[in-house]
Amino acid sequence: NTLLAARVVDHKPSATRDFDEVKAGIEDYLKLEKAKALAVKKGESVLADLKQGKNAANLEWIPSVTVDRHNAQGLSDTVMSHVFKIDASKLPAFAGIENGNKGYTLVKVVDVKNGTEVSDDDVQAGRSSLQAALASEYEAAYIESLRKKSDISINTKLLMNSAEQ
């Protein structure tokens, strides 16, 4: 129930743009691609040195952070998916991840904590959640079995009349 009227004031047909118009954008794109390639090359060489036990010059690590599957501490999804695949049998462990347009990310794993420790509150919350889910399923199955056993018809006209009152 809405009417919209529009008047075309100016129309420009589609056309290719001049090279001078797109030159700056192309230069920026090519610089970004070259910088990304250089970052990946430099990152892979530093990673190879770190894995051989050499100390990488001019490499500054951010302060250590503890990450888990629910708290990424600002790391991207790409980095997080690779972090948990790192072989931590010998620590410190290193990995390098090509991080899309953000460059190359070096990761250093210094400690691995097993997440098997569960508090009593978490266990109790899990039990109550499981009991609630089971009760809901039992109730739904019981109601469904009653519906199958009995011949029930719902008079929707009567329900509609009572809702209007």
Coordinates of C-alpha atoms in Angstrom, one line a residue:
N1 CA 0.0 0.0 0.0
T2 CA 2.9 2.3 -0.7
L3 CA 3.4 4.3 -3.9
L4 CA 6.8 5.7 -4.8
A5 CA 7.4 8.0 -7.7
A6 CA 10.9 8.9 -8.9
R7 CA 12.3 11.1 -11.6
V8 CA 15.7 10.5 -13.3
V9 CA 17.6 13.7 -13.1
D10 CA 20.9 12.5 -14.6
H11 CA 22.0 9.3 -16.3
K12 CA 25.4 8.1 -17.1
P13 CA 25.7 4.9 -19.2
S14 CA 28.2 2.3 -18.0
A15 CA 31.6 2.7 -19.6
T16 CA 35.2 1.7 -18.9
R17 CA 37.2 4.2 -16.9
D18 CA 40.3 5.8 -18.2
F19 CA 43.6 4.4 -17.0
D20 CA 44.5 7.7 -15.3
E21 CA 41.4 7.3 -13.1
V22 CA 42.3 3.8 -11.9
K23 CA 46.1 4.1 -11.9
A24 CA 46.3 5.0 -8.2
G25 CA 44.0 2.2 -7.1
I26 CA 46.0 -0.3 -9.2
E27 CA 49.3 0.9 -7.7
D28 CA 47.9 0.6 -4.2
Y29 CA 46.7 -2.9 -4.9
L30 CA 50.0 -4.0 -6.4
K31 CA 51.9 -2.5 -3.5
L32 CA 49.7 -4.4 -1.1
E33 CA 50.2 -7.6 -2.9
K34 CA 54.0 -7.1 -3.0
A35 CA 54.1 -6.2 0.7
K36 CA 52.1 -9.4 1.5
A37 CA 54.4 -11.5 -0.5
L38 CA 57.5 -10.0 1.2
A39 CA 55.9 -10.5 4.6
V40 CA 55.2 -14.1 3.9
K41 CA 58.7 -14.7 2.6
K42 CA 60.3 -12.9 5.6
G43 CA 57.9 -14.7 8.0
E44 CA 58.8 -18.1 6.6
S45 CA 62.5 -17.5 6.8
V46 CA 62.2 -16.3 10.4
L47 CA 60.0 -19.4 11.2
A48 CA 62.7 -21.7 9.7
D49 CA 65.3 -20.0 11.9
L50 CA 63.2 -20.3 15.0
K51 CA 62.5 -24.0 14.4
Q52 CA 66.3 -24.6 14.1
G53 CA 66.8 -23.0 17.5
K54 CA 68.3 -19.8 16.2
N55 CA 67.4 -16.5 17.8
A56 CA 65.6 -14.2 15.3
A57 CA 67.0 -10.7 15.1
N58 CA 64.7 -7.8 15.5
L59 CA 61.8 -9.9 16.4
E60 CA 59.5 -8.5 19.2
W61 CA 56.8 -10.8 20.5
I62 CA 53.6 -9.4 22.0
P63 CA 53.0 -10.2 25.7
S64 CA 52.0 -13.8 26.3
V65 CA 48.3 -14.5 26.2
T66 CA 46.4 -17.6 27.1
V67 CA 43.9 -18.7 24.4
D68 CA 41.2 -21.3 24.4
R69 CA 38.5 -22.2 21.9
H70 CA 36.1 -19.7 23.5
N71 CA 38.5 -16.8 24.1
A72 CA 40.7 -15.9 21.1
Q73 CA 42.3 -12.9 22.8
G74 CA 42.0 -10.9 19.6
L75 CA 43.4 -13.5 17.3
S76 CA 41.7 -14.0 14.0
D77 CA 39.7 -17.2 13.1
T78 CA 42.4 -18.2 10.7
V79 CA 45.1 -18.0 13.3
M80 CA 43.0 -19.7 15.9
S81 CA 42.2 -22.7 13.6
H82 CA 46.0 -23.2 13.1
V83 CA 47.0 -22.6 16.8
F84 CA 45.3 -25.8 18.0
K85 CA 47.0 -27.8 15.3
I86 CA 50.5 -26.9 16.4
D87 CA 52.5 -29.9 17.6
A88 CA 53.3 -29.0 21.2
S89 CA 55.3 -32.2 22.0
K90 CA 58.5 -30.1 22.2
L91 CA 58.1 -26.6 23.7
P92 CA 58.5 -23.9 22.7
A93 CA 56.7 -24.7 19.4
F94 CA 56.5 -22.3 16.5
A95 CA 54.1 -21.9 13.6
G96 CA 53.5 -19.4 10.9
I97 CA 50.2 -18.6 9.4
E98 CA 49.4 -16.6 6.2
N99 CA 46.7 -14.4 7.6
G100 CA 44.8 -13.2 4.5
N101 CA 45.4 -9.5 3.8
K102 CA 46.9 -9.0 7.3
G103 CA 50.2 -10.5 6.4
Y104 CA 52.0 -13.3 8.2
T105 CA 51.5 -14.3 11.8
L106 CA 54.1 -16.0 13.8
V107 CA 52.9 -18.0 16.8
K108 CA 55.0 -19.3 19.7
V109 CA 53.5 -21.9 22.1
V110 CA 55.3 -21.9 25.4
D111 CA 52.8 -23.9 27.5
V112 CA 49.8 -26.2 27.0
K113 CA 47.2 -26.7 29.7
N114 CA 44.9 -29.6 29.5
G115 CA 41.3 -28.4 29.8
T116 CA 40.1 -31.5 31.7
E117 CA 39.8 -29.6 35.0
V118 CA 36.1 -29.0 35.6
S119 CA 34.7 -27.2 38.6
D120 CA 31.9 -28.6 40.7
D121 CA 29.6 -25.8 39.7
D122 CA 30.1 -26.7 36.0
V123 CA 29.3 -30.3 36.7
Q124 CA 26.2 -29.4 38.5
A125 CA 25.1 -27.0 35.8
G126 CA 25.7 -29.7 33.2
R127 CA 23.7 -32.2 35.2
S128 CA 20.7 -29.8 35.6
S129 CA 20.8 -28.9 31.9
L130 CA 20.8 -32.6 31.0
Q131 CA 18.0 -33.4 33.4
A132 CA 15.9 -30.5 31.9
A133 CA 16.5 -31.7 28.4
L134 CA 15.6 -35.2 29.2
A135 CA 12.4 -34.1 31.0
S136 CA 11.4 -32.0 28.0
E137 CA 12.0 -35.0 25.7
Y138 CA 10.1 -37.4 27.9
E139 CA 7.2 -34.9 28.1
A140 CA 7.1 -34.5 24.3
A141 CA 7.2 -38.2 23.7
Y142 CA 4.4 -38.8 26.2
I143 CA 2.2 -36.2 24.6
E144 CA 2.9 -37.6 21.2
S145 CA 2.0 -41.1 22.3
L146 CA -1.2 -39.8 23.8
R147 CA -2.1 -38.1 20.6
K148 CA -1.5 -41.3 18.6
K149 CA -3.6 -43.4 21.0
S150 CA -6.6 -41.1 21.1
D151 CA -8.9 -39.6 18.5
I152 CA -8.8 -35.9 19.3
S153 CA -10.1 -33.2 17.0
I154 CA -9.6 -29.5 17.6
N155 CA -12.5 -27.2 16.8
T156 CA -10.5 -24.2 15.5
K157 CA -13.7 -22.2 14.8
L158 CA -14.6 -22.3 18.5
L159 CA -11.1 -21.3 19.4
M160 CA -11.2 -18.3 17.0
N161 CA -14.6 -17.2 18.4
S162 CA -13.3 -17.2 22.0
A163 CA -10.1 -15.4 21.0
E164 CA -12.2 -12.6 19.5
Q165 CA -14.2 -12.0 22.7

